[in-house]
CSV table of N, CA, C and O in Angstrom, one decimal:
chain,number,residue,atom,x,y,z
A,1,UNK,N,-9.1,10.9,17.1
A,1,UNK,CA,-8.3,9.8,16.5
A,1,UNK,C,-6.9,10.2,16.1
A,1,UNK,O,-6.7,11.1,15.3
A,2,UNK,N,-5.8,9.3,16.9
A,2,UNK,CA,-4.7,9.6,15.9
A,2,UNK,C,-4.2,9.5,14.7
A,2,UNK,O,-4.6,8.5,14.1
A,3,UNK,N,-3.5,10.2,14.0
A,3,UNK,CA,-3.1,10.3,12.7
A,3,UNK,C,-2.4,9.1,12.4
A,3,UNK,O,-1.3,9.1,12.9
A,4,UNK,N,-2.7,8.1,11.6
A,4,UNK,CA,-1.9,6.9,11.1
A,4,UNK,C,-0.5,7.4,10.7
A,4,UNK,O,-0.6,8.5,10.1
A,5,UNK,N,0.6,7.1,10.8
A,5,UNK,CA,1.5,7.1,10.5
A,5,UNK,C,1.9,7.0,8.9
A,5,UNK,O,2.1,5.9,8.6
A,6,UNK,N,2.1,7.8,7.9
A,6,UNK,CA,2.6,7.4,7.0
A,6,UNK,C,1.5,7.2,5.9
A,6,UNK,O,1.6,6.7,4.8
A,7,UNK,N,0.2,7.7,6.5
A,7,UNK,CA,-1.1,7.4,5.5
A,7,UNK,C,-1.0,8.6,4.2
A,7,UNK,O,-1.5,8.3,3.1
A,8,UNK,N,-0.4,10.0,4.4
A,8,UNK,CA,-0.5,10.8,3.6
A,8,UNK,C,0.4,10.0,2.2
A,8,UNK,O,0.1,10.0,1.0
A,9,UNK,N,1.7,9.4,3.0
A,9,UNK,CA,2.8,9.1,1.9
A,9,UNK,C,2.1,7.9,1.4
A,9,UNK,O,2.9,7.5,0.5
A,10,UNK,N,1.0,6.9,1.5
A,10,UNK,CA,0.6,6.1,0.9
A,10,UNK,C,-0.4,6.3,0.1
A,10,UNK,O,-0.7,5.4,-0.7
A,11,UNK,N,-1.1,7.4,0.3
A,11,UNK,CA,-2.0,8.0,-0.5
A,11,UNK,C,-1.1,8.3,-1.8
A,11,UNK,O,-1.3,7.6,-2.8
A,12,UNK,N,-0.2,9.2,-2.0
A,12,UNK,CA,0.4,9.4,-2.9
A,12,UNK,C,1.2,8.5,-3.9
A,12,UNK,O,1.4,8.7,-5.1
A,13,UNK,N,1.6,7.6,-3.3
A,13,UNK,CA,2.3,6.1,-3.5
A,13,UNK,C,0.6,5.9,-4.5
A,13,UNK,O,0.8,5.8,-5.7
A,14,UNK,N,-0.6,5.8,-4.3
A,14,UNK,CA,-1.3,4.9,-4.9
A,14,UNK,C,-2.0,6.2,-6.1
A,14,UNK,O,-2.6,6.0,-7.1
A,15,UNK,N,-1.7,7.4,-5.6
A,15,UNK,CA,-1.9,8.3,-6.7
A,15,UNK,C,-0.8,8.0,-8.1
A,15,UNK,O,-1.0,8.0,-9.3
A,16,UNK,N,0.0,7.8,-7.3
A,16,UNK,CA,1.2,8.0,-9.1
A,16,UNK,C,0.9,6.6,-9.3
A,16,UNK,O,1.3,6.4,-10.4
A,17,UNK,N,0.4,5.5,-8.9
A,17,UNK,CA,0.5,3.9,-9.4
A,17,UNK,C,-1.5,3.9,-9.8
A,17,UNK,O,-2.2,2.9,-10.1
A,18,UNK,N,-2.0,5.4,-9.6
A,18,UNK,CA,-3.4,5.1,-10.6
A,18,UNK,C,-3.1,5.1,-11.9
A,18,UNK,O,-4.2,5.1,-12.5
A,19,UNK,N,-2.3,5.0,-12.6
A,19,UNK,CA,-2.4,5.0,-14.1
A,19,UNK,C,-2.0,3.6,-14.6
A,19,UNK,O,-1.2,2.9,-14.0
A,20,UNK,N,-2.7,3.3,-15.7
A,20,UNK,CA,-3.0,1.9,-16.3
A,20,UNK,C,-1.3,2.1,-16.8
A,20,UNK,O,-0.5,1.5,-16.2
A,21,UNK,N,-1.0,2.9,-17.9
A,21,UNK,CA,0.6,3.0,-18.3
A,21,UNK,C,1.3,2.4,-17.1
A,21,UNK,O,1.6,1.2,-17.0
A,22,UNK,N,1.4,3.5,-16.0
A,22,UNK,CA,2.4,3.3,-15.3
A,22,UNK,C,2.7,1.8,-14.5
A,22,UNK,O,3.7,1.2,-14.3
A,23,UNK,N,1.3,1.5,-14.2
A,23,UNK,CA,1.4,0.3,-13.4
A,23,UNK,C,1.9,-1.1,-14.6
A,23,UNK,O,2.5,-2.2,-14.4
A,24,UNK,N,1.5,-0.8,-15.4
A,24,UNK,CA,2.4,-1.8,-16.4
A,24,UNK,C,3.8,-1.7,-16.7
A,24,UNK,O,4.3,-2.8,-17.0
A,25,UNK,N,4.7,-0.7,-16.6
A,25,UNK,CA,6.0,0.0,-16.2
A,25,UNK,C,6.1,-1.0,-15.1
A,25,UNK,O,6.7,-2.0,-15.5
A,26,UNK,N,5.8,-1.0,-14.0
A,26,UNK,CA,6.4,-1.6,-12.9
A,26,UNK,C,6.1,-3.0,-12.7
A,26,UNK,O,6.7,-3.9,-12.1
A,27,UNK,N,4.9,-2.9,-13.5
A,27,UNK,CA,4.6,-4.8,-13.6
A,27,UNK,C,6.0,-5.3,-14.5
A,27,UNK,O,6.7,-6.2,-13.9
A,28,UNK,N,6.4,-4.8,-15.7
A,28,UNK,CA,7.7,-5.3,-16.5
A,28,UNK,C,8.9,-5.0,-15.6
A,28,UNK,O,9.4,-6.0,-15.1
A,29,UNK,N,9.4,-3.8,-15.3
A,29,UNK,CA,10.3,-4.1,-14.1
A,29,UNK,C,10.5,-5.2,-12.8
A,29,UNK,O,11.5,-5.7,-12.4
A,30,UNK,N,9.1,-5.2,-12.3
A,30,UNK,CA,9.1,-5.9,-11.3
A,30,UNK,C,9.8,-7.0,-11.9
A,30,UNK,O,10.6,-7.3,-11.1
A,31,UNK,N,10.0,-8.0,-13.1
A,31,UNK,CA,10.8,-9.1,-13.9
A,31,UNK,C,12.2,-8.6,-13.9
A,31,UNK,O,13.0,-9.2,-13.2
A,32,UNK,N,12.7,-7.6,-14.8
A,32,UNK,CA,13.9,-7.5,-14.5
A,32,UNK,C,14.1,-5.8,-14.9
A,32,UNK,O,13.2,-5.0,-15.1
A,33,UNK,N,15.4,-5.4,-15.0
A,33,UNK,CA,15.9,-4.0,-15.9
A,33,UNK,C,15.6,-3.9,-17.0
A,33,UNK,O,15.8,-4.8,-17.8
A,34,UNK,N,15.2,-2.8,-17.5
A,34,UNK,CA,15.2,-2.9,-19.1
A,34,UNK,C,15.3,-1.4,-19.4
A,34,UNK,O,15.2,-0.7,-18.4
A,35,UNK,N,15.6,-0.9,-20.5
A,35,UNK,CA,15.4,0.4,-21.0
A,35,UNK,C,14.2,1.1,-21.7
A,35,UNK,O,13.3,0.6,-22.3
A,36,UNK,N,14.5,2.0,-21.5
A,36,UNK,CA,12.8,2.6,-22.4
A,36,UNK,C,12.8,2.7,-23.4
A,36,UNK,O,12.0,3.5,-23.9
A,37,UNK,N,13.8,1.6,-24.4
A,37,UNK,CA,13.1,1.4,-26.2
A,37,UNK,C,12.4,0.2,-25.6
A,37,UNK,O,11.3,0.0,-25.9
A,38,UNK,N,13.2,-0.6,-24.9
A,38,UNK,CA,12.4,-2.0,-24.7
A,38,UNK,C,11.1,-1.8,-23.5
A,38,UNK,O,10.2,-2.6,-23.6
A,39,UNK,N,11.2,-1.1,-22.9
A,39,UNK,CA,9.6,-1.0,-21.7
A,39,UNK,C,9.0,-0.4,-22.9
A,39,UNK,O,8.0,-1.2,-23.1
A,40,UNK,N,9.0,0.8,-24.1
A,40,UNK,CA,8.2,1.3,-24.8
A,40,UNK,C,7.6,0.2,-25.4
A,40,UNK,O,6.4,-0.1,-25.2
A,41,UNK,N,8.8,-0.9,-26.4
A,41,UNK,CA,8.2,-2.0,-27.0
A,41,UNK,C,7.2,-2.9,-26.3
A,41,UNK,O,6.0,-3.1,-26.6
A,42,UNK,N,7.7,-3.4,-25.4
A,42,UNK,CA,6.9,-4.1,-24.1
A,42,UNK,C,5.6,-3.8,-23.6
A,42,UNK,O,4.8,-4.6,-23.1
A,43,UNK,N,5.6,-2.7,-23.7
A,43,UNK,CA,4.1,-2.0,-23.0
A,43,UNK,C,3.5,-1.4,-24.1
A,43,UNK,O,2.4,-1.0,-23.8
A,44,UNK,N,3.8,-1.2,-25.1
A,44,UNK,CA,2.8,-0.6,-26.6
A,44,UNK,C,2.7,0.5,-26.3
A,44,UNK,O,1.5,0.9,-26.1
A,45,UNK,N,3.6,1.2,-26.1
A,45,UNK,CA,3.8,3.0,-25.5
A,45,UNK,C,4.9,3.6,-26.5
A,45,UNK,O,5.8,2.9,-27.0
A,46,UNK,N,4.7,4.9,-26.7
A,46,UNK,CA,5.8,5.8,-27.2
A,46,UNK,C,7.2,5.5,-26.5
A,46,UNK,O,7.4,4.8,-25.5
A,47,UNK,N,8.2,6.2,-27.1
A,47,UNK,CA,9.5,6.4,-25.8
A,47,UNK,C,9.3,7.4,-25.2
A,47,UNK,O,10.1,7.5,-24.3
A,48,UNK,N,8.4,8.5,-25.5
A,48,UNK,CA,8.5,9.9,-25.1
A,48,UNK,C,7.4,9.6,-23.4
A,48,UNK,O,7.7,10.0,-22.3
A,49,UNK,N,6.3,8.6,-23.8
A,49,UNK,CA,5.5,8.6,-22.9
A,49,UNK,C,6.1,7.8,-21.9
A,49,UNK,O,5.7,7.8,-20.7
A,50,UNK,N,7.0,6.9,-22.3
A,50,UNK,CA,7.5,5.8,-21.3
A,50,UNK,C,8.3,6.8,-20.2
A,50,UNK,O,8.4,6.9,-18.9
A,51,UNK,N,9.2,7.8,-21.6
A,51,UNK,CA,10.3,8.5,-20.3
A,51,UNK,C,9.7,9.6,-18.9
A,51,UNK,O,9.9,10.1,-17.8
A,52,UNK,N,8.6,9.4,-20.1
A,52,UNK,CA,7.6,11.0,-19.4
A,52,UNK,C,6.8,10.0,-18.1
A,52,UNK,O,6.3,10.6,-17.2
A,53,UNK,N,6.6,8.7,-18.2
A,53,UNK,CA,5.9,8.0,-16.9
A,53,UNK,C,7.4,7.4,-16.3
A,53,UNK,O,7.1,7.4,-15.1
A,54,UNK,N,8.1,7.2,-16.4
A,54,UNK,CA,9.5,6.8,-16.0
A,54,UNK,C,10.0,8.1,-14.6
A,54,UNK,O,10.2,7.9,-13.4
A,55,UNK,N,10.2,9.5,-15.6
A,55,UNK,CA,10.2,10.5,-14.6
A,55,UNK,C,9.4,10.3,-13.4
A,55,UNK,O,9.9,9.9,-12.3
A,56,UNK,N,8.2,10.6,-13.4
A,56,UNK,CA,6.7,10.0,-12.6
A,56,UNK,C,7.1,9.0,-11.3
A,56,UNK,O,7.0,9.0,-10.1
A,57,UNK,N,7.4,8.5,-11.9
A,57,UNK,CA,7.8,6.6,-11.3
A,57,UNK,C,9.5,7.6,-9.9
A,57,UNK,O,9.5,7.9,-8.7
A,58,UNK,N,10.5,7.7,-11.2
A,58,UNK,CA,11.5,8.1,-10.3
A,58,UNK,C,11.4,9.1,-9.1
A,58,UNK,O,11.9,9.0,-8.0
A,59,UNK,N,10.7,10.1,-9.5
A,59,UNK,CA,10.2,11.7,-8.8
A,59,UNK,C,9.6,11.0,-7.1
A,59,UNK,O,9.8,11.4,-5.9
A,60,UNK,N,8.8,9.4,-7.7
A,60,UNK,CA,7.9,9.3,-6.7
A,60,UNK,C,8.8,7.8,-5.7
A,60,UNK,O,8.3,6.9,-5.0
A,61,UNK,N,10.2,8.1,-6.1
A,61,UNK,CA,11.1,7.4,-5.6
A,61,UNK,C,11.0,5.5,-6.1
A,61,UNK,O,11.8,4.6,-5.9
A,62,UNK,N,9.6,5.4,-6.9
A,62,UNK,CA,9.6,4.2,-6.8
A,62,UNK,C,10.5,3.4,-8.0
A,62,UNK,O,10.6,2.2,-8.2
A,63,UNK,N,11.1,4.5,-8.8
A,63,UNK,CA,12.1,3.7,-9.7
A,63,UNK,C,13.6,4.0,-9.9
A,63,UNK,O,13.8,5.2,-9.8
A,64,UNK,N,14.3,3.4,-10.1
A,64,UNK,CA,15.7,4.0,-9.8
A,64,UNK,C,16.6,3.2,-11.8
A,64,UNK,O,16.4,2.2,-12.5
A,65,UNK,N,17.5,4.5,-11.8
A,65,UNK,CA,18.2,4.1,-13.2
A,65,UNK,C,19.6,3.8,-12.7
A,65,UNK,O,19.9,4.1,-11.6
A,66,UNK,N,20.6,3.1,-13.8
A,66,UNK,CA,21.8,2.8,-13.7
A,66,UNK,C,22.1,3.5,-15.6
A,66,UNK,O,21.4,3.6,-16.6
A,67,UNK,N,23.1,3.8,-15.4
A,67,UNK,CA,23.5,3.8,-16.8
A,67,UNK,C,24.9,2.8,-17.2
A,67,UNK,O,25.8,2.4,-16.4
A,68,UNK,N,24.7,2.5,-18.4
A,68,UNK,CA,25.8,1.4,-18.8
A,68,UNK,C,25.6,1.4,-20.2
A,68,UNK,O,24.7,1.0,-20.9
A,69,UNK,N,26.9,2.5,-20.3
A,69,UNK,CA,27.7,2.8,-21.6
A,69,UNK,C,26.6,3.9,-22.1
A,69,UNK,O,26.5,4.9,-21.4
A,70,UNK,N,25.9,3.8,-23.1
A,70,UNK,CA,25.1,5.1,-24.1
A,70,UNK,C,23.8,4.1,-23.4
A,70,UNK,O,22.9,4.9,-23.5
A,71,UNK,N,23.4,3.1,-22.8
A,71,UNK,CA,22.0,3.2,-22.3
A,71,UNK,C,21.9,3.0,-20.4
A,71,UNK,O,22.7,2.8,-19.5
A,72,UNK,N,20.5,3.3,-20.6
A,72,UNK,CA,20.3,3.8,-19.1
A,72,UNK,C,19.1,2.5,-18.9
A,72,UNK,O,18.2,2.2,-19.7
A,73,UNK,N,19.6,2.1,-17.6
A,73,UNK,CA,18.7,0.9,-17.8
A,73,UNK,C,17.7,1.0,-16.3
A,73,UNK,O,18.0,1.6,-15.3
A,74,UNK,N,16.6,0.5,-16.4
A,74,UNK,CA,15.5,1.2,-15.4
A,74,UNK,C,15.2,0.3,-14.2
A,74,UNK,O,15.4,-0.8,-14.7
A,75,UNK,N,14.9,0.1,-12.9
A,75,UNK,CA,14.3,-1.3,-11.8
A,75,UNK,C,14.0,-0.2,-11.5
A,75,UNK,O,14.3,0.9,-11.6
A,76,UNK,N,13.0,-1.4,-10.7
A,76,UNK,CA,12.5,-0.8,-9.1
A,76,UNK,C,12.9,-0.6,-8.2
A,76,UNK,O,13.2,-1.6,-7.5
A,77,UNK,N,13.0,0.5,-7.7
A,77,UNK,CA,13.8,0.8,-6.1
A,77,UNK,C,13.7,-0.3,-4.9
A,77,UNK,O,14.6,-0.5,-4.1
A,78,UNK,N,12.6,-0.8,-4.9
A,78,UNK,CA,13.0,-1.7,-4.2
A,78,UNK,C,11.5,-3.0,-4.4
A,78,UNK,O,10.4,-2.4,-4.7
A,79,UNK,N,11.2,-4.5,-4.2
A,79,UNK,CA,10.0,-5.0,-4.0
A,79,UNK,C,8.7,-4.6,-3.3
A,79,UNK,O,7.6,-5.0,-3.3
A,80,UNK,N,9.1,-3.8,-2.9
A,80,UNK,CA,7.6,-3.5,-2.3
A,80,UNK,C,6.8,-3.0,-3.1
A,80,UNK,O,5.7,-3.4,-2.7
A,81,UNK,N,6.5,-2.2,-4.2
A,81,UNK,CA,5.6,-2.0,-4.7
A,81,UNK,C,5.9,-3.0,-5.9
A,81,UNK,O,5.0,-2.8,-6.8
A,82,UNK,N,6.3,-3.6,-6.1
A,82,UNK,CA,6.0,-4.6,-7.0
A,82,UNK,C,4.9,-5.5,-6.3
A,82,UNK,O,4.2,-6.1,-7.1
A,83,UNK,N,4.7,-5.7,-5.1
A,83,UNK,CA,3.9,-6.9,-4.5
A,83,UNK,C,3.0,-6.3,-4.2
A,83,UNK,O,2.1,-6.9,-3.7
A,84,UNK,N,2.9,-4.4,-4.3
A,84,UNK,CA,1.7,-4.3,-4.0
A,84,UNK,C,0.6,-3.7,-5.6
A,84,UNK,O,-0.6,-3.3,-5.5
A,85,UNK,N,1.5,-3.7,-6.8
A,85,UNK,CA,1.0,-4.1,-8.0
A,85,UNK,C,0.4,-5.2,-8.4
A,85,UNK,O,-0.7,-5.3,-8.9
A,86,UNK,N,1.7,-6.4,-7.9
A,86,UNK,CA,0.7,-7.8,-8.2
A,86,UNK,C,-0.1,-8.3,-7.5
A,86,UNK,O,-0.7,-9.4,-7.8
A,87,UNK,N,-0.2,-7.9,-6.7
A,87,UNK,CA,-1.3,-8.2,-5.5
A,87,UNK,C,-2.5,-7.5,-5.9
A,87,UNK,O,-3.5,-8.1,-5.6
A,88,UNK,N,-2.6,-6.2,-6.6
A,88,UNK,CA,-3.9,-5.8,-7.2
A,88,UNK,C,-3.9,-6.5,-8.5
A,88,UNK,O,-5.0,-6.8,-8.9
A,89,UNK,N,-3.2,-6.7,-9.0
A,89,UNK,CA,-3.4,-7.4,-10.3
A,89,UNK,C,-4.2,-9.3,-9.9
A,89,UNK,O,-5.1,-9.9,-10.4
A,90,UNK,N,-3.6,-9.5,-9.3
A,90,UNK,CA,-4.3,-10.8,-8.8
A,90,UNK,C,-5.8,-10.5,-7.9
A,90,UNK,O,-6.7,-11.3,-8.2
A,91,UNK,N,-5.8,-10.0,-7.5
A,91,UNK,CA,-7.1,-9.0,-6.5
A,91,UNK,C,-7.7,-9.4,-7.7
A,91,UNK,O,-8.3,-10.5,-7.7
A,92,UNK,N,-7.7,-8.5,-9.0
A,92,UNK,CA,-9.4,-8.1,-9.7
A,92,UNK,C,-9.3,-9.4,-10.9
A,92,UNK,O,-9.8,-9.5,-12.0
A,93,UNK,N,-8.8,-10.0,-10.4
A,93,UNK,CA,-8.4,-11.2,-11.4
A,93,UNK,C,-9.2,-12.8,-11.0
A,93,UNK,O,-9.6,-13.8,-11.6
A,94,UNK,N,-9.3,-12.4,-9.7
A,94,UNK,CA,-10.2,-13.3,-8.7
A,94,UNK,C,-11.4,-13.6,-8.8
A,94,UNK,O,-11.8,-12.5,-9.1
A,95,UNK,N,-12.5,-14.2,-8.8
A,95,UNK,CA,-13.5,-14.3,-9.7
A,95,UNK,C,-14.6,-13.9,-8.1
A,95,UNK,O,-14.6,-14.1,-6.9
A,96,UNK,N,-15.3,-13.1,-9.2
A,96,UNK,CA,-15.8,-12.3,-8.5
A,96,UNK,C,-17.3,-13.0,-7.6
A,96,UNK,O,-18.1,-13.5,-8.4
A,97,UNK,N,-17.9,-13.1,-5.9
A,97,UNK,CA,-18.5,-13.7,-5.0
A,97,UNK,C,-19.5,-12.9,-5.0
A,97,UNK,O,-20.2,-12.9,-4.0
A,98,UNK,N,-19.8,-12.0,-6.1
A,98,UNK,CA,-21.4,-11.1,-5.5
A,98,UNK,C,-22.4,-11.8,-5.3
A,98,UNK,O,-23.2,-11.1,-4.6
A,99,UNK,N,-22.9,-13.1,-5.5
A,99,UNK,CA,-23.8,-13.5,-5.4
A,99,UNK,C,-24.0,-13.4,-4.2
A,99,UNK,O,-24.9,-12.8,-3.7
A,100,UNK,N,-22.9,-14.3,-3.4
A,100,UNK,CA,-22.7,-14.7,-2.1
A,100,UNK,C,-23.4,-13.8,-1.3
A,100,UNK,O,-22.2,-13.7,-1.0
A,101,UNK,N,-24.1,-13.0,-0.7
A,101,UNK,CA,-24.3,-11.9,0.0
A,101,UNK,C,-25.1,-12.3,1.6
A,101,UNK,O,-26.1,-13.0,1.6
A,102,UNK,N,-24.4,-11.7,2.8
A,102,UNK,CA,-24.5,-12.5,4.2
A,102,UNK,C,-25.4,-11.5,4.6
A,102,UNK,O,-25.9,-11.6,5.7
């Protein structure tokens, strides 16, 4: 069997987006920019933990900073992993068909 294209880099993609923190990080970005006193406030996290999953997030290309003036403000590099956040967020939110069984 051939090697899927790009499966190693999406494995990793869903490794750094296993954490309950982080994926709430990108759930609030995915809305708009914000900085890490307000993602900290927003998400009920330290600042230390926000910057320390922030790194995480940037390292793994999926977030990008701007600075303006003494603050540094945070988005997502680009929609796509935001739709594939709320797409699992909507996923386990769906009421669940066990009964159903074919």
């Amino acid at each position: 069997m051939d090697k899927i294209a790009g499966l190693d880099e999406a494995a990793e993609l869903f490794k750094v987006l296993g954490n309950e923190s982080r994926l709430a990080l990108v759930w609030l970005l995915s809305r708009e920019q914000l900085t890490v006193s307000v993602l900290a406030e927003q998400a009920g996290l330290s600042q230390p933990l926000v910057s320390q999953h922030l790194r995480t997030l940037r390292h793994a290309g999926l977030v990008s900073s701007e600075r303006e003036g003494k603050e540094i403000r945070y988005a997502l590099a680009d929609q796509h992993v935001a739709h594939v956040v709320l797409d699992a967020i909507a996923h386990v939110q769906e009421p669940n068909d066990q009964g159903n069984e074919q």
